[in-house]
mmCIF file of C-alpha atoms in Angstrom:
data_model
loop_
_atom_site.group_PDB
_atom_site.id
_atom_site.type_symbol
_atom_site.label_atom_id
_atom_site.label_comp_id
_atom_site.label_asym_id
_atom_site.label_seq_id
_atom_site.Cartn_x
_atom_site.Cartn_y
_atom_site.Cartn_z
ATOM 1 C CA MET A 63 2.115 6.827 16.747
ATOM 2 C CA LEU A 64 3.112 3.351 15.687
ATOM 3 C CA GLN A 65 0.755 1.341 13.521
ATOM 4 C CA GLY A 66 1.066 -2.400 14.121
ATOM 5 C CA GLU A 67 3.316 -4.670 16.109
ATOM 6 C CA ILE A 68 7.053 -4.003 16.242
ATOM 7 C CA ARG A 69 8.949 -6.509 14.084
ATOM 8 C CA LYS A 70 12.448 -5.092 14.600
ATOM 9 C CA GLN A 71 14.004 -2.059 16.237
ATOM 10 C CA GLY A 72 17.478 -0.728 16.897
ATOM 11 C CA TRP A 73 19.971 2.078 16.423
ATOM 12 C CA VAL A 74 21.136 3.118 12.949
ATOM 13 C CA TYR A 75 22.572 6.248 11.390
ATOM 14 C CA LYS A 76 20.265 7.923 8.867
ATOM 15 C CA GLU A 77 21.321 10.431 6.244
ATOM 16 C CA SER A 78 19.363 13.688 6.578
ATOM 17 C CA ALA A 79 17.449 14.823 3.508
ATOM 18 C CA LEU A 80 18.751 18.380 3.376
ATOM 19 C CA LEU A 81 22.237 18.488 4.891
ATOM 20 C CA ARG A 82 23.267 14.944 3.919
ATOM 21 C CA GLN A 83 24.677 14.412 7.414
ATOM 22 C CA TYR A 84 24.269 11.135 9.257
ATOM 23 C CA ARG A 85 22.360 11.263 12.526
ATOM 24 C CA LYS A 86 21.789 8.488 15.015
ATOM 25 C CA ARG A 87 18.153 7.347 14.936
ATOM 26 C CA TRP A 88 16.067 4.629 16.568
ATOM 27 C CA LEU A 89 14.688 2.610 13.637
ATOM 28 C CA VAL A 90 11.395 0.734 14.127
ATOM 29 C CA LEU A 91 9.856 -1.729 11.671
ATOM 30 C CA THR A 92 6.150 -2.632 11.816
ATOM 31 C CA PRO A 93 4.218 -4.773 9.304
ATOM 32 C CA GLU A 94 3.382 -1.800 7.056
ATOM 33 C CA ARG A 95 5.667 1.064 8.110
ATOM 34 C CA LEU A 96 9.244 1.983 8.912
ATOM 35 C CA TYR A 97 9.789 4.776 11.462
ATOM 36 C CA THR A 98 12.776 6.710 12.789
ATOM 37 C CA PHE A 99 12.860 8.428 16.182
ATOM 38 C CA LYS A 100 15.385 10.585 17.998
ATOM 39 C CA LYS A 101 15.090 8.599 21.222
ATOM 40 C CA GLU A 102 15.028 4.901 21.956
ATOM 41 C CA ARG A 103 11.568 3.446 22.630
ATOM 42 C CA ILE A 104 9.808 6.846 22.719
ATOM 43 C CA TYR A 105 7.303 6.543 19.896
ATOM 44 C CA ASP A 106 5.381 9.825 20.050
ATOM 45 C CA ALA A 107 7.036 11.870 17.275
ATOM 46 C CA PRO A 108 8.715 10.015 14.391
ATOM 47 C CA THR A 109 11.313 11.960 12.416
ATOM 48 C CA GLU A 110 10.477 9.824 9.350
ATOM 49 C CA GLU A 111 7.645 7.478 8.409
ATOM 50 C CA VAL A 112 7.825 5.219 5.354
ATOM 51 C CA ASP A 113 4.819 3.338 3.978
ATOM 52 C CA LEU A 114 6.278 -0.046 3.024
ATOM 53 C CA ARG A 115 3.589 -0.600 0.383
ATOM 54 C CA GLN A 116 5.376 2.162 -1.561
ATOM 55 C CA CYS A 117 8.838 0.653 -1.017
ATOM 56 C CA GLY A 118 10.618 -0.337 -4.205
ATOM 57 C CA THR A 119 14.007 -1.712 -3.212
ATOM 58 C CA VAL A 120 15.921 -2.440 -0.017
ATOM 59 C CA LYS A 121 19.569 -3.285 -0.545
ATOM 60 C CA SER A 122 23.151 -2.774 0.548
ATOM 61 C CA ALA A 123 24.518 0.665 -0.337
ATOM 62 C CA ASP A 124 28.199 0.557 0.684
ATOM 63 C CA ASP A 125 29.255 1.406 -2.874
ATOM 64 C CA VAL A 126 26.940 4.455 -2.998
ATOM 65 C CA THR A 127 27.605 5.889 0.466
ATOM 66 C CA ASN A 128 31.238 4.787 0.877
ATOM 67 C CA ARG A 129 30.252 3.702 4.396
ATOM 68 C CA PRO A 130 30.424 0.130 5.656
ATOM 69 C CA PHE A 131 27.174 -1.537 6.785
ATOM 70 C CA SER A 132 24.988 0.916 4.839
ATOM 71 C CA PHE A 133 21.738 0.115 3.096
ATOM 72 C CA THR A 134 19.057 1.992 1.199
ATOM 73 C CA VAL A 135 15.272 1.964 1.375
ATOM 74 C CA GLN A 136 13.883 3.314 -1.898
ATOM 75 C CA VAL A 137 10.419 4.857 -2.108
ATOM 76 C CA PRO A 138 9.019 6.987 -4.955
ATOM 77 C CA GLU A 139 9.685 10.332 -3.297
ATOM 78 C CA ARG A 140 13.118 9.563 -1.830
ATOM 79 C CA ASN A 141 15.954 7.133 -1.177
ATOM 80 C CA PHE A 142 16.685 6.683 2.520
ATOM 81 C CA PHE A 143 20.306 5.852 3.323
ATOM 82 C CA LEU A 144 20.898 4.092 6.633
ATOM 83 C CA VAL A 145 23.981 2.675 8.321
ATOM 84 C CA ALA A 146 23.736 -0.286 10.697
ATOM 85 C CA MET A 147 26.169 -1.033 13.516
ATOM 86 C CA SER A 148 27.543 -4.202 11.866
ATOM 87 C CA ASP A 149 27.359 -6.265 8.698
ATOM 88 C CA ALA A 150 25.095 -8.793 10.438
ATOM 89 C CA GLU A 151 22.754 -5.996 11.603
ATOM 90 C CA ARG A 152 22.585 -4.569 8.093
ATOM 91 C CA ASN A 153 21.719 -7.980 6.651
ATOM 92 C CA GLU A 154 19.008 -8.438 9.291
ATOM 93 C CA TRP A 155 17.494 -5.020 8.517
ATOM 94 C CA VAL A 156 17.529 -5.596 4.746
ATOM 95 C CA ALA A 157 15.896 -9.023 5.126
ATOM 96 C CA ALA A 158 13.290 -7.844 7.658
ATOM 97 C CA ILE A 159 12.304 -4.748 5.665
ATOM 98 C CA GLY A 160 12.163 -6.808 2.461
ATOM 99 C CA ARG A 161 9.846 -9.368 4.095
ATOM 100 C CA ALA A 162 7.615 -6.645 5.554
ATOM 101 C CA THR A 163 7.436 -4.925 2.160
ATOM 102 C CA THR A 164 6.332 -8.139 0.446
ATOM 103 C CA GLU A 165 3.808 -8.926 3.180
ATOM 104 C CA SER A 166 2.344 -5.408 3.162
ATOM 105 C CA ARG A 167 1.735 -5.683 -0.575
ATOM 106 C CA ARG A 168 0.144 -9.100 -0.162
ATOM 107 C CA VAL A 169 -2.134 -7.784 2.588
ATOM 108 C CA ARG A 170 -3.127 -4.834 0.441
ATOM 109 C CA SER A 171 -3.830 -7.067 -2.547
ATOM 110 C CA TYR A 172 -5.910 -9.426 -0.427
ATOM 111 C CA SER A 173 -7.880 -6.538 1.095
ATOM 112 C CA GLU A 174 -8.422 -5.083 -2.362
ATOM 113 C CA GLU A 175 -9.724 -8.480 -3.490
ATOM 114 C CA VAL A 176 -12.082 -8.630 -0.494
ATOM 115 C CA GLU A 177 -13.329 -5.121 -1.280
ATOM 116 C CA TYR A 178 -13.884 -6.093 -4.928
ATOM 117 C CA GLN A 179 -15.843 -9.219 -3.942
ATOM 118 C CA GLU A 180 -18.003 -7.181 -1.544
ATOM 119 C CA GLN A 181 -18.663 -4.600 -4.261
ATOM 120 C CA GLN A 182 -19.672 -7.337 -6.717
ATOM 121 C CA ALA A 183 -22.048 -8.835 -4.129
ATOM 122 C CA ARG A 184 -23.652 -5.414 -3.537
ATOM 123 C CA LEU A 185 -24.128 -4.901 -7.288
ATOM 124 C CA ALA A 186 -25.660 -8.362 -7.683
ATOM 125 C CA ALA A 187 -28.072 -7.644 -4.810
ATOM 126 C CA LEU A 188 -29.069 -4.344 -6.396
ATOM 127 C CA ASN A 189 -29.702 -6.060 -9.725
ATOM 128 C CA ARG A 190 -31.846 -8.751 -8.058
ATOM 129 C CA ASN A 191 -34.004 -6.098 -6.368
ATOM 130 C CA LYS A 192 -34.313 -3.926 -9.454
ATOM 131 C CA PRO A 193 -37.767 -4.042 -11.122
ATOM 132 C CA ALA A 194 -37.918 -5.604 -14.546
ATOM 133 C CA ALA A 195 -37.448 -3.227 -17.417
ATOM 134 C CA PRO A 196 -40.742 -1.828 -18.726
ATOM 135 C CA PRO A 197 -41.862 -3.059 -22.133
ATOM 136 C CA PRO A 198 -40.790 -0.938 -25.057
ATOM 137 C CA PRO A 199 -43.208 1.889 -25.825
ATOM 138 C CA GLN A 200 -45.900 1.220 -28.410
ATOM 139 C CA ASP A 201 -46.005 3.349 -31.496
ATOM 140 C CA VAL A 202 -49.254 5.300 -31.089
ATOM 141 C CA ASP A 203 -49.337 6.502 -34.681
ATOM 142 C CA VAL A 204 -49.910 3.018 -36.041
ATOM 143 C CA VAL A 205 -53.469 2.566 -37.214
ATOM 144 C CA PRO A 206 -54.880 -0.912 -36.661
ATOM 145 C CA GLN A 207 -55.538 -2.813 -39.839
ATOM 146 C CA ARG A 208 -59.144 -3.005 -40.920
ATOM 147 C CA ARG A 209 -60.670 -6.254 -41.849
ATOM 148 C CA PRO A 210 -62.617 -6.275 -45.001
ATOM 149 C CA ALA A 211 -66.295 -6.203 -44.396
ATOM 150 C CA THR A 212 -68.132 -9.378 -45.187
ATOM 151 C CA PHE A 213 -71.844 -9.474 -46.067
ATOM 152 C CA THR A 214 -73.960 -12.487 -45.644
#
């Protein structure tokens, strides 16, 4: 299932991971994910799902693939090679995925900051409600000093 609003969608060719063959796929970009599907506008079973927060680079890849209008989406576990239908389409995909990648990182950083602030507030509340530390224990072996006896 898709997570988030659709930012861009359209047909591309995607290189398969095992056979290195290009297959036509419906590519869908949401604010935090990139999906591929076998059929247009049928979003029930993606063939690929990329978390854009993990995306490193999105750039033209004509020189690597020897195919015009190609681009790559690099994530830690794999480089996805895609081919758009035109140079303009490729440029639109690269720009849109790049923007979504930057935004997804910003959202994550903001949410992490919110979580940190909430955690700090919880810790401060716990410290306010914590009883004061007990006084240090007295040394019971200490004998009180005697005063000299005075006779009158």
